[in-house]
PDB file of C-alpha atoms in Angstrom:
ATOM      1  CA  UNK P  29     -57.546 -35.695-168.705  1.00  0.00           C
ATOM      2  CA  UNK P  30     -56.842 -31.888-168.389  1.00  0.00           C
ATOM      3  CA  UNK P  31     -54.416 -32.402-171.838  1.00  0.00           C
ATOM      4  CA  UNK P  32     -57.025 -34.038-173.646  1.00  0.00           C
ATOM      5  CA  UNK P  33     -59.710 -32.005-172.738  1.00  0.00           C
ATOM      6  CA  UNK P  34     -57.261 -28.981-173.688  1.00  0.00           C
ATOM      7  CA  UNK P  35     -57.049 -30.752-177.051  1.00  0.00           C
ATOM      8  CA  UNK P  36     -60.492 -31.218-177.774  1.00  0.00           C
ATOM      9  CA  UNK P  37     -60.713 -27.500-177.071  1.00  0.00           C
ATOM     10  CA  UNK P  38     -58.233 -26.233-179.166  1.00  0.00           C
ATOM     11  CA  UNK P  39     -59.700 -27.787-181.874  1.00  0.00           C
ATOM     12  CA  UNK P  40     -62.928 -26.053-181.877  1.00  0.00           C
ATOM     13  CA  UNK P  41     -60.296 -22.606-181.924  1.00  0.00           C
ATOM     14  CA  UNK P  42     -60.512 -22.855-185.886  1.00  0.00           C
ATOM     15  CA  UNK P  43     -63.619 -23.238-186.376  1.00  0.00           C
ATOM     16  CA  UNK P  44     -65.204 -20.367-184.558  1.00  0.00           C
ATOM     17  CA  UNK P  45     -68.773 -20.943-183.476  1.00  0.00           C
ATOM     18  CA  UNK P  46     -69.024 -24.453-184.635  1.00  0.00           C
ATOM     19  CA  UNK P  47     -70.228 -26.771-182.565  1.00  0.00           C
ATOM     20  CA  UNK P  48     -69.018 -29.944-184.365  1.00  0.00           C
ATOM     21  CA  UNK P  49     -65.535 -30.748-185.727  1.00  0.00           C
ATOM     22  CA  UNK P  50     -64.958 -33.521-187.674  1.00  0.00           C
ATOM     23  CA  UNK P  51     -61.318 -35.796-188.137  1.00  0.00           C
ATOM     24  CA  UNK P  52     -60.452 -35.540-191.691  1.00  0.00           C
ATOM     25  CA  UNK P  53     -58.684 -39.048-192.102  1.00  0.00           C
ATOM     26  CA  UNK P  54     -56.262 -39.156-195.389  1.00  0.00           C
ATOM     27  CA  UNK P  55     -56.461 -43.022-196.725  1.00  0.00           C
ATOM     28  CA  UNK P  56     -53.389 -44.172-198.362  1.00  0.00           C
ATOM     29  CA  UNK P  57     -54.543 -43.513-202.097  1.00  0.00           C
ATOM     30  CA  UNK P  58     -55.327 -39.751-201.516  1.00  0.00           C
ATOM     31  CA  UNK P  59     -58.617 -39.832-200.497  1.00  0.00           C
ATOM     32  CA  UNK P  60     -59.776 -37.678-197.308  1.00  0.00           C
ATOM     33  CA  UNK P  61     -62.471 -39.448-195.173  1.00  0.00           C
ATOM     34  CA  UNK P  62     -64.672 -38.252-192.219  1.00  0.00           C
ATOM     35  CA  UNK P  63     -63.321 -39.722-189.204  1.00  0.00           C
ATOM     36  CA  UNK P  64     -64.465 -39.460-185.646  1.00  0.00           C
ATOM     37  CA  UNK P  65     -66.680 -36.279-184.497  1.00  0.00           C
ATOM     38  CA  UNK P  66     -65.961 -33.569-181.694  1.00  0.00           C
ATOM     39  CA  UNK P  67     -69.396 -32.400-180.409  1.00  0.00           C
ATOM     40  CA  UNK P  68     -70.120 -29.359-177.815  1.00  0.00           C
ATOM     41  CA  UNK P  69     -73.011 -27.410-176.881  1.00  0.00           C
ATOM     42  CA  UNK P  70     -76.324 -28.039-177.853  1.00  0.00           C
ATOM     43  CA  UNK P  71     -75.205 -30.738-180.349  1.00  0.00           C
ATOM     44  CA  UNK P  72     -73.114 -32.318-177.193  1.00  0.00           C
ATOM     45  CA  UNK P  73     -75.908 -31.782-174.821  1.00  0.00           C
ATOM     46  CA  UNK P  74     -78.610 -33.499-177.289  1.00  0.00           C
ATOM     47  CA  UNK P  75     -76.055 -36.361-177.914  1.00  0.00           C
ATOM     48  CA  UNK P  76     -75.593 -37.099-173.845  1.00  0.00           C
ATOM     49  CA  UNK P  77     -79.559 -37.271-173.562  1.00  0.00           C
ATOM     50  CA  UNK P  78     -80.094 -39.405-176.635  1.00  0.00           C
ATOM     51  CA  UNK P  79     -77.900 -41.831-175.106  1.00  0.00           C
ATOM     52  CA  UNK P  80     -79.063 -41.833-171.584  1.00  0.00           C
ATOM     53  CA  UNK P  81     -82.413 -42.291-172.924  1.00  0.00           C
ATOM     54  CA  UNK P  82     -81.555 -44.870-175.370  1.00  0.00           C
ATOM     55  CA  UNK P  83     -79.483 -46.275-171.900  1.00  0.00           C
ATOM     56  CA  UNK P  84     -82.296 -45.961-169.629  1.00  0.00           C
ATOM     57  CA  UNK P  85     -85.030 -47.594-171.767  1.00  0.00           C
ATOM     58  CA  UNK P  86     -83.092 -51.118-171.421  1.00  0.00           C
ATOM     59  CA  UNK P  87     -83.188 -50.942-167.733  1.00  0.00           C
ATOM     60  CA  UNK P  88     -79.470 -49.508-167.567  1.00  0.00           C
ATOM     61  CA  UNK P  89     -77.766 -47.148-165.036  1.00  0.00           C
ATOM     62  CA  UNK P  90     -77.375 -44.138-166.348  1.00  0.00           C
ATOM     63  CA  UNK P  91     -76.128 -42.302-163.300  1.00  0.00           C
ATOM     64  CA  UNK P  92     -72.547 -41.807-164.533  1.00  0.00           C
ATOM     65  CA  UNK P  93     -73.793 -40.010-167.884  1.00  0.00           C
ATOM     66  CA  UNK P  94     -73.303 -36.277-167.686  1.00  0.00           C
ATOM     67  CA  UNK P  95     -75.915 -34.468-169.486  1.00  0.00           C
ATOM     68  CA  UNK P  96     -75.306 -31.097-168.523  1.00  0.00           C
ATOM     69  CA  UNK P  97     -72.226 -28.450-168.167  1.00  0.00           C
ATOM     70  CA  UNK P  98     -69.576 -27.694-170.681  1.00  0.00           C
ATOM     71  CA  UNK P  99     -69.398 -31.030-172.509  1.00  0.00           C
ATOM     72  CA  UNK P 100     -67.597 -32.814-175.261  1.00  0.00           C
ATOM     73  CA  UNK P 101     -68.433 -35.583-176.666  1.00  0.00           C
ATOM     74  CA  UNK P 102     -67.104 -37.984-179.585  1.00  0.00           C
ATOM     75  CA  UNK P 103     -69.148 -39.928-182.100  1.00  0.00           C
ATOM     76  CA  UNK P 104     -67.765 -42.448-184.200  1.00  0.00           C
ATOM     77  CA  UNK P 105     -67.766 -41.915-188.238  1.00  0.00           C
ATOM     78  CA  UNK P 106     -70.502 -43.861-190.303  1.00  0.00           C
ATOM     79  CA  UNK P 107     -70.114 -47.455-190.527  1.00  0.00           C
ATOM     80  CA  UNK P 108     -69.103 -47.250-194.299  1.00  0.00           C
ATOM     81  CA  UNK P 109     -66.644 -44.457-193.414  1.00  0.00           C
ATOM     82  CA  UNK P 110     -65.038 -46.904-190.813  1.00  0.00           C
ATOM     83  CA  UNK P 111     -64.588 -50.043-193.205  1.00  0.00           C
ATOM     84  CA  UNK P 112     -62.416 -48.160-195.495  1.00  0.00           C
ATOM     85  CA  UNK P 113     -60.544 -46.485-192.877  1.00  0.00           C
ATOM     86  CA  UNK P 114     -60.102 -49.864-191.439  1.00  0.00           C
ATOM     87  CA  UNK P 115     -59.380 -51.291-194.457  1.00  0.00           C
ATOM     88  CA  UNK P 116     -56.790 -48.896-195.472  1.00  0.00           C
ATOM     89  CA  UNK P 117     -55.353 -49.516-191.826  1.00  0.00           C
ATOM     90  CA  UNK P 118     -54.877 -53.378-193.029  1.00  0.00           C
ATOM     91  CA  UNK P 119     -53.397 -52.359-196.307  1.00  0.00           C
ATOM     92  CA  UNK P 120     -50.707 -50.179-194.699  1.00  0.00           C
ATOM     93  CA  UNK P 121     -49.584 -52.835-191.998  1.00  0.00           C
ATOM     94  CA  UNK P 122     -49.985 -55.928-194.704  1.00  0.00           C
ATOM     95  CA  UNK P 123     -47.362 -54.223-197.442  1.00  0.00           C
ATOM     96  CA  UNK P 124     -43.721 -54.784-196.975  1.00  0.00           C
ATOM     97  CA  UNK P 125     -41.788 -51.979-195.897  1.00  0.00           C
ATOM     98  CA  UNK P 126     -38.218 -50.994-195.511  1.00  0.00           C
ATOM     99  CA  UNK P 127     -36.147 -49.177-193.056  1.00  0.00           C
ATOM    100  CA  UNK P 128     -37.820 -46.009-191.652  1.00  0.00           C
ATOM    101  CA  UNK P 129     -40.631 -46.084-193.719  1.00  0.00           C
ATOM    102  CA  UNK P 130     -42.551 -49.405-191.590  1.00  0.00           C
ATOM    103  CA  UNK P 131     -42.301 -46.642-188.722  1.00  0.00           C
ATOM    104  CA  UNK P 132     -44.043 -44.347-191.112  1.00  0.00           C
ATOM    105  CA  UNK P 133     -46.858 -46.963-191.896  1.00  0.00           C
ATOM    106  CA  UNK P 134     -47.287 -48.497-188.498  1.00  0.00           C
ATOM    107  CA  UNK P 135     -47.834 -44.857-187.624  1.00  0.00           C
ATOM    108  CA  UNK P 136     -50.859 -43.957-189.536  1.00  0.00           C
ATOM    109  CA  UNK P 137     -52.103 -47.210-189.521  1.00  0.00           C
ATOM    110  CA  UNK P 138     -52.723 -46.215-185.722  1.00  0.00           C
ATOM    111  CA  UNK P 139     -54.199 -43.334-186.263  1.00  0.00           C
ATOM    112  CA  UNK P 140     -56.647 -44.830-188.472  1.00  0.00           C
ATOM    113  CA  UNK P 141     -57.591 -48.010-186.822  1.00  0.00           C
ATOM    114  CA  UNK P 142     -58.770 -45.661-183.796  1.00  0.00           C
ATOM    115  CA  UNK P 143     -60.640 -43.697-186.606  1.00  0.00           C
ATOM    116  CA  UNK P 144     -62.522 -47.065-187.530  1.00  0.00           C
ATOM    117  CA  UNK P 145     -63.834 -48.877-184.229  1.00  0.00           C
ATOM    118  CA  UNK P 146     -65.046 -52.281-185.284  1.00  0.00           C
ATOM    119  CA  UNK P 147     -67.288 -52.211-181.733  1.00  0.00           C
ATOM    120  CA  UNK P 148     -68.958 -50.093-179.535  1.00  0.00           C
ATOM    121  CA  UNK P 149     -67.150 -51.935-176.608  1.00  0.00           C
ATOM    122  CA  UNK P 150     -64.100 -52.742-175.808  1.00  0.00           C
ATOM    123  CA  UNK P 151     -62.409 -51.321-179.600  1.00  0.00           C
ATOM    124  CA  UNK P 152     -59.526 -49.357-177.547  1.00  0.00           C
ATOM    125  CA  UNK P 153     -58.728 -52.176-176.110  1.00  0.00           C
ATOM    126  CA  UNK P 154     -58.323 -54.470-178.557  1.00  0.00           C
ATOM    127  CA  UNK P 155     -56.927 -51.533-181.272  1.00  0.00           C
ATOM    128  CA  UNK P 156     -54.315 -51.216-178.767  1.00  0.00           C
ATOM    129  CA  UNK P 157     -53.262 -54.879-178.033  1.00  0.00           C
ATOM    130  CA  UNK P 158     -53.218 -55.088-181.897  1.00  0.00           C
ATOM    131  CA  UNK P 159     -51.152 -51.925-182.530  1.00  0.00           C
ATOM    132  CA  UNK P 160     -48.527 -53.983-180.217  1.00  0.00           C
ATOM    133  CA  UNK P 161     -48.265 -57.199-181.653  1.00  0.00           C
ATOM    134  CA  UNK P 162     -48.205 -55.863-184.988  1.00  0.00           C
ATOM    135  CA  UNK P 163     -45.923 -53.207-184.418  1.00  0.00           C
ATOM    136  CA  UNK P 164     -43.612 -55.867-182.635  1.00  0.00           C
ATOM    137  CA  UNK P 165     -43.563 -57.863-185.679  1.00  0.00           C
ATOM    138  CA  UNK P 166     -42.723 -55.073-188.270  1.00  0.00           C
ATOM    139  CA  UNK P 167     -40.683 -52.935-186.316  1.00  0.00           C
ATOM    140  CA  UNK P 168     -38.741 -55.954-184.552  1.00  0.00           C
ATOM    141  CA  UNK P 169     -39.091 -53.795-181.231  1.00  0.00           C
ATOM    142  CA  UNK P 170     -41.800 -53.579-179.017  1.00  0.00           C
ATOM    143  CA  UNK P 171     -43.511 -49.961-180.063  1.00  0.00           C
ATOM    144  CA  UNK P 172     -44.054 -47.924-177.130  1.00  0.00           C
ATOM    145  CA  UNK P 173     -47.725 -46.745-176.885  1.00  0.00           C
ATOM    146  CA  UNK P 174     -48.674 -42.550-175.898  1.00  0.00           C
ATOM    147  CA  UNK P 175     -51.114 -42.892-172.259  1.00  0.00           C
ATOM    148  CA  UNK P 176     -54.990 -42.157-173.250  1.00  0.00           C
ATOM    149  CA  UNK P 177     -54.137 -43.034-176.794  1.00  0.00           C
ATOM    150  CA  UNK P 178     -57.649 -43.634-178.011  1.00  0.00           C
ATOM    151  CA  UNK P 179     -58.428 -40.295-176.609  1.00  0.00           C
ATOM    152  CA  UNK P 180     -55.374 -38.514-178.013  1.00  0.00           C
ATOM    153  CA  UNK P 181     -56.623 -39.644-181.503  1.00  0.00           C
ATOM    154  CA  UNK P 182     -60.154 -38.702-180.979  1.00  0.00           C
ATOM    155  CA  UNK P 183     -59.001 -35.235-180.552  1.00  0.00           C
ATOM    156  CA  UNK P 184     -55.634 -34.324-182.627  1.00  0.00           C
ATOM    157  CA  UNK P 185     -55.529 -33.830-185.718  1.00  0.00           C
ATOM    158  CA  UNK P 186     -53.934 -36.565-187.783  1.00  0.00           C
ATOM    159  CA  UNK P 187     -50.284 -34.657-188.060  1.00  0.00           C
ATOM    160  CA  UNK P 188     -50.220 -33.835-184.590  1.00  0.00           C
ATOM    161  CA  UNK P 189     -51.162 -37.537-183.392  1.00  0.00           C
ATOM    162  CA  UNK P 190     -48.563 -39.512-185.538  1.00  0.00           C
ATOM    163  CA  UNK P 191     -46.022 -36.599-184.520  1.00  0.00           C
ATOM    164  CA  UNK P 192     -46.943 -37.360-180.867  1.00  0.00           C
ATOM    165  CA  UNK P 193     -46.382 -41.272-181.666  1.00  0.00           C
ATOM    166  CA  UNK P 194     -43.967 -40.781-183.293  1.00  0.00           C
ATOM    167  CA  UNK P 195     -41.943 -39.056-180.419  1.00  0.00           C
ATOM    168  CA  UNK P 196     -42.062 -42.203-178.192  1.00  0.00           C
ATOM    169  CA  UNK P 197     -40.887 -44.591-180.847  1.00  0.00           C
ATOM    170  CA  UNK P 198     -37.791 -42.950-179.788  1.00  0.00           C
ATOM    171  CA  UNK P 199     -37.345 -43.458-176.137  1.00  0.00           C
ATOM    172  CA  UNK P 200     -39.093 -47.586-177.460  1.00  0.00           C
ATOM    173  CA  UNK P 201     -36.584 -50.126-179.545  1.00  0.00           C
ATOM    174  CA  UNK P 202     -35.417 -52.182-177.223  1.00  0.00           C
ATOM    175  CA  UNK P 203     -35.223 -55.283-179.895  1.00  0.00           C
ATOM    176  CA  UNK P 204     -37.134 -58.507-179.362  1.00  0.00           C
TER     177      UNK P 204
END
């Protein structure tokens, strides 16, 4: 947790005195989307007590919430912003490929599919369960999967992330 927490950090380094930093997400036909949103501070603080509130009203425990202290948290981009991230996810993995470049695809399909949660519940889970059979049909290996991956893309930057993926592709292809 240290890393990602390090991560999240370093990314509020270039923008000095911002409390919110935003995932710019590049779609396959050149367009740059928001993605998902870093928030400290204030901004952080204000999110953690919206939700304990909103929490609390429906009877729920909210005793593992942490409202206070140096916090980050992560908001998902707008629901329209997360269809066509999504969408563009689909479009990469649906095209044929060849060679090195379904690596390259598979890759930032990733990235953006954890941009574009479908559910409040449960999305990591099932983005990750996808990523594998997918990847295990078009890279004809099983794809090897970074720990805290949903995390990891929260907080990189889009380069860094595939780079990261990437990297464990090639300790991966052992062949179906």
């Amino acid at each position: 947790m240290r890393e990602i927490g390090a991560a999240a950090a370093a990314r509020f380094g270039y923008v000095s005195g911002s409390e919110v930093v935003t995932n710019l997400v590049n779609l396959p036909d050149g367009r740059v989307v928001r993605g998902t949103r870093l928030m400290r501070g204030n901004t952080a603080r204000h999110a953690a007590t919206e939700i304990a509130s909103r929490i609390s009203s429906r009877g729920g425990d909210i005793s593992r919430i942490v409202t206070d202290g140096d916090l980050i948290y992560i908001a998902s981009a707008s629901e329209t912003e997360r269809r066509e991230i999504f969408r563009a996810a689909m479009t990469l993995l649906a095209q044929g490929h060849a060679g090195t470049a379904t690596l390259d695809f598979w890759l930032r399909a990733a990235y953006l599919l954890f941009q574009a949660p479908r559910k409040k519940r449960g999305a990591d889970a099932t983005i990750r369960t996808f990523l594998i059979a997918a990847g295990a049909c078009l890279l004809e290996y099983l794809p090897r999967l970074i720990h805290d991956i949903d995390l990891l893309a929260y907080v990189q930057t889009e380069a860094q992330f595939v780079d990261e993926l990437r990297t464990a592709q090639d300790s991966a292809g052992s062949l179906l």
